[in-house]
Amino acid sequence: MFSLENALYIQAGLGVLANMCLLVFYIFIILGHRPKPMDLISCQQTFIHIMLFFTAGDILHTDIFESMNIENDFKCKTTFYICRVMRGLSICTTCLLSVFQAVTISPNTSLLAKFKHKLKKYTINAFFYIWSFNLSFSSNLIFYVGAYSNVSETNQMKVTKYCSLFPMDYIIRGLILTVTTSRDVFLVGVMLITSTYMVIILFRHQRQCKHLHSIRQLRASPEKKATQTILLLVIFFVVMYWVDFIISSTSVLLWMYDPVILTVQKFVMNAYPTITPLVQISSDNRIINLLKNLQSKCH
């Protein structure tokens, strides 16, 4: 357990640092240049990941709930609510990233081509809808979470060191689980469809380039590199998200959270926010060139 918690702290530190660096870069791009729609989505995703690290579990706020009073109960509800909202926004922005990249690389003859020039407008609208949806969607859990107390301990399920879920009716528990599962299945389904579409586009492009003896041009294509990065992130996200979802859903249905399983779930939940900025930094030529310029100036 000790080694797992240490790994959790190291993961959180690495994740926050990488996301902070990436957020600064995207803010610089948005304020100083003409940002692409993908930059706006990635910037929001980076902010969401930082908020996840600050609210998920009790890694960065272990001393918040030292005494049992109303203030701590309010803090518990607030951090738990923000964490649930950020988790919902994480899957929504990843889905949005996948959809917009599919539109970006779609051929001019496809039905999606007519949306290419309006992506920035659609991005702002999409932000409004997904934030409104997730802020309202997660509000129901506020009534069933609070500061952990030793009173009636058997009726509470600890979700962090200081927070617990209060007992809820089987019907309400099943309804919340059903609605959450439906949302996640729909969004993951959209991601898988757009990912399959992008793979088909890349495969066709590669065949055309081989036929024209210009495979070097394909390898150097920024669109291809960006698409491959998003495909990698989507696949990794889907795997991590469903592992996390299975653990949390099973625990809620059985109304039991083992401390070791809770730590493993936190590690799985933080894996995607930790890996994403590292992959994006290593695959974005703008960031690589910026780092090279800084390195040359230092020398």
PDB file of C-alpha atoms in Angstrom:
ATOM      1  CA  MET A   1       0.000   0.000   0.000  1.00  0.00           C
ATOM      2  CA  PHE A   2       2.893   2.314   0.851  1.00  0.00           C
ATOM      3  CA  SER A   3       4.494   1.840  -2.572  1.00  0.00           C
ATOM      4  CA  LEU A   4       1.158   2.395  -4.330  1.00  0.00           C
ATOM      5  CA  GLU A   5       0.631   5.686  -2.524  1.00  0.00           C
ATOM      6  CA  ASN A   6       4.168   6.801  -3.368  1.00  0.00           C
ATOM      7  CA  ALA A   7       3.546   5.961  -7.015  1.00  0.00           C
ATOM      8  CA  LEU A   8       0.336   7.991  -6.789  1.00  0.00           C
ATOM      9  CA  TYR A   9       2.203  11.055  -5.512  1.00  0.00           C
ATOM     10  CA  ILE A  10       4.883  10.750  -8.207  1.00  0.00           C
ATOM     11  CA  GLN A  11       2.202  10.335 -10.887  1.00  0.00           C
ATOM     12  CA  ALA A  12       0.303  13.392  -9.612  1.00  0.00           C
ATOM     13  CA  GLY A  13       3.463  15.535  -9.525  1.00  0.00           C
ATOM     14  CA  LEU A  14       4.471  14.523 -13.046  1.00  0.00           C
ATOM     15  CA  GLY A  15       0.935  15.012 -14.358  1.00  0.00           C
ATOM     16  CA  VAL A  16       0.479  18.489 -12.859  1.00  0.00           C
ATOM     17  CA  LEU A  17       3.906  19.648 -14.087  1.00  0.00           C
ATOM     18  CA  ALA A  18       3.394  18.359 -17.646  1.00  0.00           C
ATOM     19  CA  ASN A  19      -0.130  19.794 -17.889  1.00  0.00           C
ATOM     20  CA  MET A  20       0.982  23.170 -16.504  1.00  0.00           C
ATOM     21  CA  CYS A  21       3.719  23.416 -19.148  1.00  0.00           C
ATOM     22  CA  LEU A  22       1.286  22.453 -21.893  1.00  0.00           C
ATOM     23  CA  LEU A  23      -1.343  24.918 -20.632  1.00  0.00           C
ATOM     24  CA  VAL A  24       1.183  27.785 -20.716  1.00  0.00           C
ATOM     25  CA  PHE A  25       2.080  26.857 -24.301  1.00  0.00           C
ATOM     26  CA  TYR A  26      -1.562  26.794 -25.449  1.00  0.00           C
ATOM     27  CA  ILE A  27      -2.321  30.102 -23.725  1.00  0.00           C
ATOM     28  CA  PHE A  28       0.677  31.606 -25.531  1.00  0.00           C
ATOM     29  CA  ILE A  29      -0.604  30.207 -28.858  1.00  0.00           C
ATOM     30  CA  ILE A  30      -4.180  31.405 -28.279  1.00  0.00           C
ATOM     31  CA  LEU A  31      -3.203  34.921 -27.184  1.00  0.00           C
ATOM     32  CA  GLY A  32      -0.318  35.508 -29.583  1.00  0.00           C
ATOM     33  CA  HIS A  33      -1.347  33.682 -32.742  1.00  0.00           C
ATOM     34  CA  ARG A  34      -4.376  32.486 -34.654  1.00  0.00           C
ATOM     35  CA  PRO A  35      -5.277  29.294 -32.783  1.00  0.00           C
ATOM     36  CA  LYS A  36      -6.707  26.259 -34.522  1.00  0.00           C
ATOM     37  CA  PRO A  37      -9.934  24.719 -33.188  1.00  0.00           C
ATOM     38  CA  MET A  38      -7.853  21.749 -32.010  1.00  0.00           C
ATOM     39  CA  ASP A  39      -5.694  24.124 -29.937  1.00  0.00           C
ATOM     40  CA  LEU A  40      -8.780  25.460 -28.159  1.00  0.00           C
ATOM     41  CA  ILE A  41      -9.986  21.939 -27.367  1.00  0.00           C
ATOM     42  CA  SER A  42      -6.551  20.783 -26.219  1.00  0.00           C
ATOM     43  CA  CYS A  43      -6.178  23.864 -24.015  1.00  0.00           C
ATOM     44  CA  GLN A  44      -9.497  23.164 -22.318  1.00  0.00           C
ATOM     45  CA  GLN A  45      -8.597  19.490 -21.947  1.00  0.00           C
ATOM     46  CA  THR A  46      -5.309  20.431 -20.265  1.00  0.00           C
ATOM     47  CA  PHE A  47      -7.125  22.712 -17.806  1.00  0.00           C
ATOM     48  CA  ILE A  48      -9.595  19.901 -17.040  1.00  0.00           C
ATOM     49  CA  HIS A  49      -6.754  17.486 -16.332  1.00  0.00           C
ATOM     50  CA  ILE A  50      -5.122  19.941 -13.907  1.00  0.00           C
ATOM     51  CA  MET A  51      -8.422  20.335 -12.066  1.00  0.00           C
ATOM     52  CA  LEU A  52      -8.762  16.537 -11.927  1.00  0.00           C
ATOM     53  CA  PHE A  53      -5.434  16.233 -10.137  1.00  0.00           C
ATOM     54  CA  PHE A  54      -6.445  18.900  -7.623  1.00  0.00           C
ATOM     55  CA  THR A  55      -9.851  17.397  -6.842  1.00  0.00           C
ATOM     56  CA  ALA A  56      -9.577  13.624  -7.392  1.00  0.00           C
ATOM     57  CA  GLY A  57      -8.991  11.715  -4.166  1.00  0.00           C
ATOM     58  CA  ASP A  58      -6.984  13.205  -1.323  1.00  0.00           C
ATOM     59  CA  ILE A  59      -3.574  13.550  -2.971  1.00  0.00           C
ATOM     60  CA  LEU A  60      -3.281  17.336  -2.932  1.00  0.00           C
ATOM     61  CA  HIS A  61      -5.644  18.219  -0.081  1.00  0.00           C
ATOM     62  CA  THR A  62      -5.003  15.683   2.690  1.00  0.00           C
ATOM     63  CA  ASP A  63      -5.461  18.219   5.497  1.00  0.00           C
ATOM     64  CA  ILE A  64      -8.757  19.710   4.371  1.00  0.00           C
ATOM     65  CA  PHE A  65     -11.003  17.548   6.534  1.00  0.00           C
ATOM     66  CA  GLU A  66      -9.246  17.593   9.922  1.00  0.00           C
ATOM     67  CA  SER A  67     -12.350  18.371  12.008  1.00  0.00           C
ATOM     68  CA  MET A  68     -15.906  17.217  11.419  1.00  0.00           C
ATOM     69  CA  ASN A  69     -18.118  20.271  10.908  1.00  0.00           C
ATOM     70  CA  ILE A  70     -20.355  21.889   8.305  1.00  0.00           C
ATOM     71  CA  GLU A  71     -17.481  23.644   6.589  1.00  0.00           C
ATOM     72  CA  ASN A  72     -15.698  20.358   5.917  1.00  0.00           C
ATOM     73  CA  ASP A  73     -18.925  18.833   4.662  1.00  0.00           C
ATOM     74  CA  PHE A  74     -19.269  21.729   2.210  1.00  0.00           C
ATOM     75  CA  LYS A  75     -15.656  21.292   1.065  1.00  0.00           C
ATOM     76  CA  CYS A  76     -16.231  17.592   0.555  1.00  0.00           C
ATOM     77  CA  LYS A  77     -19.338  18.173  -1.558  1.00  0.00           C
ATOM     78  CA  THR A  78     -17.547  20.881  -3.567  1.00  0.00           C
ATOM     79  CA  THR A  79     -14.401  18.885  -4.369  1.00  0.00           C
ATOM     80  CA  PHE A  80     -16.378  15.724  -5.139  1.00  0.00           C
ATOM     81  CA  TYR A  81     -18.767  17.633  -7.411  1.00  0.00           C
ATOM     82  CA  ILE A  82     -15.927  19.380  -9.292  1.00  0.00           C
ATOM     83  CA  CYS A  83     -14.147  16.039  -9.680  1.00  0.00           C
ATOM     84  CA  ARG A  84     -17.257  14.399 -11.200  1.00  0.00           C
ATOM     85  CA  VAL A  85     -17.784  17.373 -13.521  1.00  0.00           C
ATOM     86  CA  MET A  86     -14.156  17.235 -14.677  1.00  0.00           C
ATOM     87  CA  ARG A  87     -14.370  13.495 -15.316  1.00  0.00           C
ATOM     88  CA  GLY A  88     -17.429  14.054 -17.477  1.00  0.00           C
ATOM     89  CA  LEU A  89     -15.744  16.929 -19.301  1.00  0.00           C
ATOM     90  CA  SER A  90     -12.669  14.763 -19.880  1.00  0.00           C
ATOM     91  CA  ILE A  91     -14.583  12.149 -21.856  1.00  0.00           C
ATOM     92  CA  CYS A  92     -16.568  14.863 -23.693  1.00  0.00           C
ATOM     93  CA  THR A  93     -13.471  16.832 -24.777  1.00  0.00           C
ATOM     94  CA  THR A  94     -11.669  13.645 -25.863  1.00  0.00           C
ATOM     95  CA  CYS A  95     -14.708  12.760 -27.961  1.00  0.00           C
ATOM     96  CA  LEU A  96     -14.800  16.314 -29.340  1.00  0.00           C
ATOM     97  CA  LEU A  97     -11.102  16.100 -30.202  1.00  0.00           C
ATOM     98  CA  SER A  98     -11.688  12.879 -32.116  1.00  0.00           C
ATOM     99  CA  VAL A  99     -14.716  14.229 -34.008  1.00  0.00           C
ATOM    100  CA  PHE A 100     -13.038  17.506 -35.003  1.00  0.00           C
ATOM    101  CA  GLN A 101      -9.879  15.744 -36.177  1.00  0.00           C
ATOM    102  CA  ALA A 102     -12.019  13.426 -38.323  1.00  0.00           C
ATOM    103  CA  VAL A 103     -13.650  16.500 -39.880  1.00  0.00           C
ATOM    104  CA  THR A 104     -10.257  18.175 -40.390  1.00  0.00           C
ATOM    105  CA  ILE A 105      -8.735  15.286 -42.372  1.00  0.00           C
ATOM    106  CA  SER A 106     -11.897  14.373 -44.269  1.00  0.00           C
ATOM    107  CA  PRO A 107     -11.605  14.599 -48.103  1.00  0.00           C
ATOM    108  CA  ASN A 108     -13.175  17.567 -49.854  1.00  0.00           C
ATOM    109  CA  THR A 109     -15.650  15.222 -51.526  1.00  0.00           C
ATOM    110  CA  SER A 110     -17.040  13.903 -48.227  1.00  0.00           C
ATOM    111  CA  LEU A 111     -20.143  15.131 -46.411  1.00  0.00           C
ATOM    112  CA  LEU A 112     -17.997  16.350 -43.506  1.00  0.00           C
ATOM    113  CA  ALA A 113     -16.001  18.735 -45.717  1.00  0.00           C
ATOM    114  CA  LYS A 114     -18.649  21.483 -45.502  1.00  0.00           C
ATOM    115  CA  PHE A 115     -18.047  21.770 -41.733  1.00  0.00           C
ATOM    116  CA  LYS A 116     -14.301  22.429 -42.037  1.00  0.00           C
ATOM    117  CA  HIS A 117     -14.519  26.210 -42.374  1.00  0.00           C
ATOM    118  CA  LYS A 118     -16.937  26.551 -39.442  1.00  0.00           C
ATOM    119  CA  LEU A 119     -15.028  24.432 -36.924  1.00  0.00           C
ATOM    120  CA  LYS A 120     -14.032  27.397 -34.740  1.00  0.00           C
ATOM    121  CA  LYS A 121     -17.666  28.514 -34.420  1.00  0.00           C
ATOM    122  CA  TYR A 122     -18.763  24.951 -33.647  1.00  0.00           C
ATOM    123  CA  THR A 123     -15.975  24.665 -31.047  1.00  0.00           C
ATOM    124  CA  ILE A 124     -17.328  27.580 -28.970  1.00  0.00           C
ATOM    125  CA  ASN A 125     -20.876  26.199 -29.189  1.00  0.00           C
ATOM    126  CA  ALA A 126     -19.682  22.712 -28.231  1.00  0.00           C
ATOM    127  CA  PHE A 127     -17.863  24.111 -25.182  1.00  0.00           C
ATOM    128  CA  PHE A 128     -21.053  25.788 -23.971  1.00  0.00           C
ATOM    129  CA  TYR A 129     -23.166  22.635 -24.367  1.00  0.00           C
ATOM    130  CA  ILE A 130     -20.733  20.165 -22.786  1.00  0.00           C
ATOM    131  CA  TRP A 131     -20.062  22.438 -19.799  1.00  0.00           C
ATOM    132  CA  SER A 132     -23.786  23.061 -19.252  1.00  0.00           C
ATOM    133  CA  PHE A 133     -24.563  19.356 -19.592  1.00  0.00           C
ATOM    134  CA  ASN A 134     -21.863  18.155 -17.171  1.00  0.00           C
ATOM    135  CA  LEU A 135     -22.512  20.872 -14.577  1.00  0.00           C
ATOM    136  CA  SER A 136     -26.165  19.835 -14.402  1.00  0.00           C
ATOM    137  CA  PHE A 137     -25.577  16.104 -14.899  1.00  0.00           C
ATOM    138  CA  SER A 138     -23.322  15.738 -11.845  1.00  0.00           C
ATOM    139  CA  SER A 139     -25.401  17.922  -9.509  1.00  0.00           C
ATOM    140  CA  ASN A 140     -27.530  15.010  -8.253  1.00  0.00           C
ATOM    141  CA  LEU A 141     -24.583  13.446  -6.409  1.00  0.00           C
ATOM    142  CA  ILE A 142     -24.193  16.495  -4.146  1.00  0.00           C
ATOM    143  CA  PHE A 143     -27.058  15.171  -2.000  1.00  0.00           C
ATOM    144  CA  TYR A 144     -25.402  11.774  -1.490  1.00  0.00           C
ATOM    145  CA  VAL A 145     -21.841  12.767  -0.542  1.00  0.00           C
ATOM    146  CA  GLY A 146     -20.412  14.384   2.558  1.00  0.00           C
ATOM    147  CA  ALA A 147     -17.609  14.407   5.110  1.00  0.00           C
ATOM    148  CA  TYR A 148     -16.840  10.972   6.515  1.00  0.00           C
ATOM    149  CA  SER A 149     -18.043  10.266  10.054  1.00  0.00           C
ATOM    150  CA  ASN A 150     -17.605   7.250  12.347  1.00  0.00           C
ATOM    151  CA  VAL A 151     -21.285   7.477  13.194  1.00  0.00           C
ATOM    152  CA  SER A 152     -23.228   4.755  11.324  1.00  0.00           C
ATOM    153  CA  GLU A 153     -19.957   3.786   9.691  1.00  0.00           C
ATOM    154  CA  THR A 154     -21.393   0.670   8.065  1.00  0.00           C
ATOM    155  CA  ASN A 155     -23.923   2.729   6.089  1.00  0.00           C
ATOM    156  CA  GLN A 156     -21.292   4.965   4.496  1.00  0.00           C
ATOM    157  CA  MET A 157     -18.938   4.125   1.645  1.00  0.00           C
ATOM    158  CA  LYS A 158     -15.608   5.955   1.718  1.00  0.00           C
ATOM    159  CA  VAL A 159     -14.622   7.377  -1.675  1.00  0.00           C
ATOM    160  CA  THR A 160     -11.624   9.345  -0.349  1.00  0.00           C
ATOM    161  CA  LYS A 161      -9.882   9.513   3.023  1.00  0.00           C
ATOM    162  CA  TYR A 162     -12.332  12.150   4.277  1.00  0.00           C
ATOM    163  CA  CYS A 163     -15.357  11.825   1.957  1.00  0.00           C
ATOM    164  CA  SER A 164     -18.038   9.188   1.794  1.00  0.00           C
ATOM    165  CA  LEU A 165     -21.187   8.356  -0.120  1.00  0.00           C
ATOM    166  CA  PHE A 166     -24.332   8.194   1.980  1.00  0.00           C
ATOM    167  CA  PRO A 167     -26.827   5.340   1.555  1.00  0.00           C
ATOM    168  CA  MET A 168     -29.184   5.701  -1.387  1.00  0.00           C
ATOM    169  CA  ASP A 169     -32.176   3.770  -2.606  1.00  0.00           C
ATOM    170  CA  TYR A 170     -31.471   0.866  -4.970  1.00  0.00           C
ATOM    171  CA  ILE A 171     -33.689   2.453  -7.624  1.00  0.00           C
ATOM    172  CA  ILE A 172     -31.850   5.804  -7.435  1.00  0.00           C
ATOM    173  CA  ARG A 173     -28.482   4.018  -7.452  1.00  0.00           C
ATOM    174  CA  GLY A 174     -29.487   1.987 -10.502  1.00  0.00           C
ATOM    175  CA  LEU A 175     -30.913   5.053 -12.268  1.00  0.00           C
ATOM    176  CA  ILE A 176     -27.719   7.091 -11.767  1.00  0.00           C
ATOM    177  CA  LEU A 177     -25.598   4.158 -12.952  1.00  0.00           C
ATOM    178  CA  THR A 178     -27.812   3.587 -16.012  1.00  0.00           C
ATOM    179  CA  VAL A 179     -27.777   7.240 -17.101  1.00  0.00           C
ATOM    180  CA  THR A 180     -24.001   7.508 -16.562  1.00  0.00           C
ATOM    181  CA  THR A 181     -23.380   4.282 -18.477  1.00  0.00           C
ATOM    182  CA  SER A 182     -25.605   5.438 -21.354  1.00  0.00           C
ATOM    183  CA  ARG A 183     -23.675   8.702 -21.647  1.00  0.00           C
ATOM    184  CA  ASP A 184     -20.313   6.964 -21.579  1.00  0.00           C
ATOM    185  CA  VAL A 185     -21.316   4.240 -24.054  1.00  0.00           C
ATOM    186  CA  PHE A 186     -22.606   6.871 -26.480  1.00  0.00           C
ATOM    187  CA  LEU A 187     -19.449   9.021 -26.288  1.00  0.00           C
ATOM    188  CA  VAL A 188     -17.088   6.056 -26.504  1.00  0.00           C
ATOM    189  CA  GLY A 189     -19.118   4.770 -29.462  1.00  0.00           C
ATOM    190  CA  VAL A 190     -18.700   8.130 -31.226  1.00  0.00           C
ATOM    191  CA  MET A 191     -14.950   8.017 -30.518  1.00  0.00           C
ATOM    192  CA  LEU A 192     -14.630   4.510 -31.934  1.00  0.00           C
ATOM    193  CA  ILE A 193     -16.615   5.441 -35.073  1.00  0.00           C
ATOM    194  CA  THR A 194     -14.543   8.578 -35.736  1.00  0.00           C
ATOM    195  CA  SER A 195     -11.322   6.682 -34.982  1.00  0.00           C
ATOM    196  CA  THR A 196     -12.273   3.970 -37.481  1.00  0.00           C
ATOM    197  CA  TYR A 197     -13.087   6.660 -40.029  1.00  0.00           C
ATOM    198  CA  MET A 198      -9.674   8.305 -39.501  1.00  0.00           C
ATOM    199  CA  VAL A 199      -7.882   4.961 -39.876  1.00  0.00           C
ATOM    200  CA  ILE A 200      -9.687   4.381 -43.177  1.00  0.00           C
ATOM    201  CA  ILE A 201      -8.755   7.890 -44.392  1.00  0.00           C
ATOM    202  CA  LEU A 202      -5.090   7.352 -43.478  1.00  0.00           C
ATOM    203  CA  PHE A 203      -5.048   3.936 -45.152  1.00  0.00           C
ATOM    204  CA  ARG A 204      -6.497   5.340 -48.377  1.00  0.00           C
ATOM    205  CA  HIS A 205      -4.087   8.271 -48.275  1.00  0.00           C
ATOM    206  CA  GLN A 206      -1.154   5.925 -47.828  1.00  0.00           C
ATOM    207  CA  ARG A 207      -2.228   3.802 -50.788  1.00  0.00           C
ATOM    208  CA  GLN A 208      -2.560   6.889 -52.994  1.00  0.00           C
ATOM    209  CA  CYS A 209       0.861   8.153 -51.935  1.00  0.00           C
ATOM    210  CA  LYS A 210       2.454   4.785 -52.651  1.00  0.00           C
ATOM    211  CA  HIS A 211       0.829   4.793 -56.044  1.00  0.00           C
ATOM    212  CA  LEU A 212       2.228   8.271 -56.726  1.00  0.00           C
ATOM    213  CA  HIS A 213       5.647   7.316 -55.305  1.00  0.00           C
ATOM    214  CA  SER A 214       5.459  10.089 -52.715  1.00  0.00           C
ATOM    215  CA  ILE A 215       5.425   8.165 -49.462  1.00  0.00           C
ATOM    216  CA  ARG A 216       7.936  10.637 -48.000  1.00  0.00           C
ATOM    217  CA  GLN A 217       5.360  13.391 -48.270  1.00  0.00           C
ATOM    218  CA  LEU A 218       2.851  11.266 -46.357  1.00  0.00           C
ATOM    219  CA  ARG A 219       5.279  10.650 -43.533  1.00  0.00           C
ATOM    220  CA  ALA A 220       5.941  14.371 -43.222  1.00  0.00           C
ATOM    221  CA  SER A 221       2.242  15.302 -43.211  1.00  0.00           C
ATOM    222  CA  PRO A 222       1.302  17.245 -40.034  1.00  0.00           C
ATOM    223  CA  GLU A 223      -2.295  16.062 -40.432  1.00  0.00           C
ATOM    224  CA  LYS A 224      -1.190  12.439 -40.361  1.00  0.00           C
ATOM    225  CA  LYS A 225       0.979  12.982 -37.295  1.00  0.00           C
ATOM    226  CA  ALA A 226      -1.816  14.799 -35.450  1.00  0.00           C
ATOM    227  CA  THR A 227      -4.304  12.107 -36.397  1.00  0.00           C
ATOM    228  CA  GLN A 228      -2.027   9.317 -35.185  1.00  0.00           C
ATOM    229  CA  THR A 229      -1.523  11.161 -31.888  1.00  0.00           C
ATOM    230  CA  ILE A 230      -5.272  11.562 -31.362  1.00  0.00           C
ATOM    231  CA  LEU A 231      -5.893   7.915 -32.281  1.00  0.00           C
ATOM    232  CA  LEU A 232      -3.303   6.845 -29.705  1.00  0.00           C
ATOM    233  CA  LEU A 233      -4.849   9.067 -27.030  1.00  0.00           C
ATOM    234  CA  VAL A 234      -8.396   7.899 -27.808  1.00  0.00           C
ATOM    235  CA  ILE A 235      -7.446   4.217 -27.563  1.00  0.00           C
ATOM    236  CA  PHE A 236      -5.583   4.784 -24.297  1.00  0.00           C
ATOM    237  CA  PHE A 237      -8.442   6.873 -22.918  1.00  0.00           C
ATOM    238  CA  VAL A 238     -11.081   4.250 -23.752  1.00  0.00           C
ATOM    239  CA  VAL A 239      -9.093   1.482 -22.041  1.00  0.00           C
ATOM    240  CA  MET A 240      -8.335   3.539 -18.891  1.00  0.00           C
ATOM    241  CA  TYR A 241     -11.824   5.017 -18.675  1.00  0.00           C
ATOM    242  CA  TRP A 242     -13.583   1.665 -18.787  1.00  0.00           C
ATOM    243  CA  VAL A 243     -11.214   0.071 -16.272  1.00  0.00           C
ATOM    244  CA  ASP A 244     -11.999   2.987 -13.947  1.00  0.00           C
ATOM    245  CA  PHE A 245     -15.722   2.750 -14.724  1.00  0.00           C
ATOM    246  CA  ILE A 246     -15.859  -1.001 -14.019  1.00  0.00           C
ATOM    247  CA  ILE A 247     -14.096  -0.558 -10.658  1.00  0.00           C
ATOM    248  CA  SER A 248     -16.306   2.347  -9.543  1.00  0.00           C
ATOM    249  CA  SER A 249     -19.560   0.778 -10.792  1.00  0.00           C
ATOM    250  CA  THR A 250     -18.825  -2.542  -9.091  1.00  0.00           C
ATOM    251  CA  SER A 251     -17.975  -0.744  -5.857  1.00  0.00           C
ATOM    252  CA  VAL A 252     -21.189   1.307  -5.950  1.00  0.00           C
ATOM    253  CA  LEU A 253     -23.358  -1.751  -6.720  1.00  0.00           C
ATOM    254  CA  LEU A 254     -21.710  -3.796  -3.934  1.00  0.00           C
ATOM    255  CA  TRP A 255     -21.507  -0.673  -1.723  1.00  0.00           C
ATOM    256  CA  MET A 256     -17.941  -1.495  -0.740  1.00  0.00           C
ATOM    257  CA  TYR A 257     -14.592   0.196  -1.425  1.00  0.00           C
ATOM    258  CA  ASP A 258     -11.426  -1.663  -0.479  1.00  0.00           C
ATOM    259  CA  PRO A 259      -8.551   0.786   0.318  1.00  0.00           C
ATOM    260  CA  VAL A 260      -6.163  -0.978  -2.083  1.00  0.00           C
ATOM    261  CA  ILE A 261      -8.757  -0.998  -4.883  1.00  0.00           C
ATOM    262  CA  LEU A 262      -9.464   2.698  -4.203  1.00  0.00           C
ATOM    263  CA  THR A 263      -5.752   3.500  -4.594  1.00  0.00           C
ATOM    264  CA  VAL A 264      -5.509   1.433  -7.796  1.00  0.00           C
ATOM    265  CA  GLN A 265      -8.581   3.247  -9.181  1.00  0.00           C
ATOM    266  CA  LYS A 266      -6.980   6.635  -8.490  1.00  0.00           C
ATOM    267  CA  PHE A 267      -3.840   5.487 -10.282  1.00  0.00           C
ATOM    268  CA  VAL A 268      -5.893   4.327 -13.302  1.00  0.00           C
ATOM    269  CA  MET A 269      -8.003   7.508 -13.282  1.00  0.00           C
ATOM    270  CA  ASN A 270      -4.890   9.710 -13.293  1.00  0.00           C
ATOM    271  CA  ALA A 271      -3.075   7.687 -15.972  1.00  0.00           C
ATOM    272  CA  TYR A 272      -4.733   9.424 -18.937  1.00  0.00           C
ATOM    273  CA  PRO A 273      -4.256  13.016 -17.630  1.00  0.00           C
ATOM    274  CA  THR A 274      -0.590  12.151 -16.990  1.00  0.00           C
ATOM    275  CA  ILE A 275       0.196  10.505 -20.339  1.00  0.00           C
ATOM    276  CA  THR A 276      -1.765  12.938 -22.559  1.00  0.00           C
ATOM    277  CA  PRO A 277       0.444  16.063 -22.118  1.00  0.00           C
ATOM    278  CA  LEU A 278       3.621  13.998 -22.520  1.00  0.00           C
ATOM    279  CA  VAL A 279       2.345  12.548 -25.814  1.00  0.00           C
ATOM    280  CA  GLN A 280       1.164  15.961 -27.038  1.00  0.00           C
ATOM    281  CA  ILE A 281       4.458  17.673 -26.135  1.00  0.00           C
ATOM    282  CA  SER A 282       6.524  14.987 -27.881  1.00  0.00           C
ATOM    283  CA  SER A 283       4.379  14.998 -31.036  1.00  0.00           C
ATOM    284  CA  ASP A 284       3.688  18.733 -31.573  1.00  0.00           C
ATOM    285  CA  ASN A 285       6.345  20.232 -33.844  1.00  0.00           C
ATOM    286  CA  ARG A 286       5.595  23.743 -32.545  1.00  0.00           C
ATOM    287  CA  ILE A 287       6.496  22.721 -28.995  1.00  0.00           C
ATOM    288  CA  ILE A 288       9.564  20.792 -30.169  1.00  0.00           C
ATOM    289  CA  ASN A 289      10.806  23.779 -32.197  1.00  0.00           C
ATOM    290  CA  LEU A 290      10.142  26.123 -29.265  1.00  0.00           C
ATOM    291  CA  LEU A 291      12.169  23.906 -26.941  1.00  0.00           C
ATOM    292  CA  LYS A 292      14.991  23.699 -29.491  1.00  0.00           C
ATOM    293  CA  ASN A 293      15.058  27.502 -29.809  1.00  0.00           C
ATOM    294  CA  LEU A 294      15.182  27.899 -26.035  1.00  0.00           C
ATOM    295  CA  GLN A 295      17.952  25.333 -25.828  1.00  0.00           C
ATOM    296  CA  SER A 296      20.014  27.102 -28.505  1.00  0.00           C
ATOM    297  CA  LYS A 297      19.550  30.478 -26.770  1.00  0.00           C
ATOM    298  CA  CYS A 298      20.681  28.986 -23.458  1.00  0.00           C
ATOM    299  CA  HIS A 299      23.850  27.644 -25.107  1.00  0.00           C
TER     300      HIS A 299
END
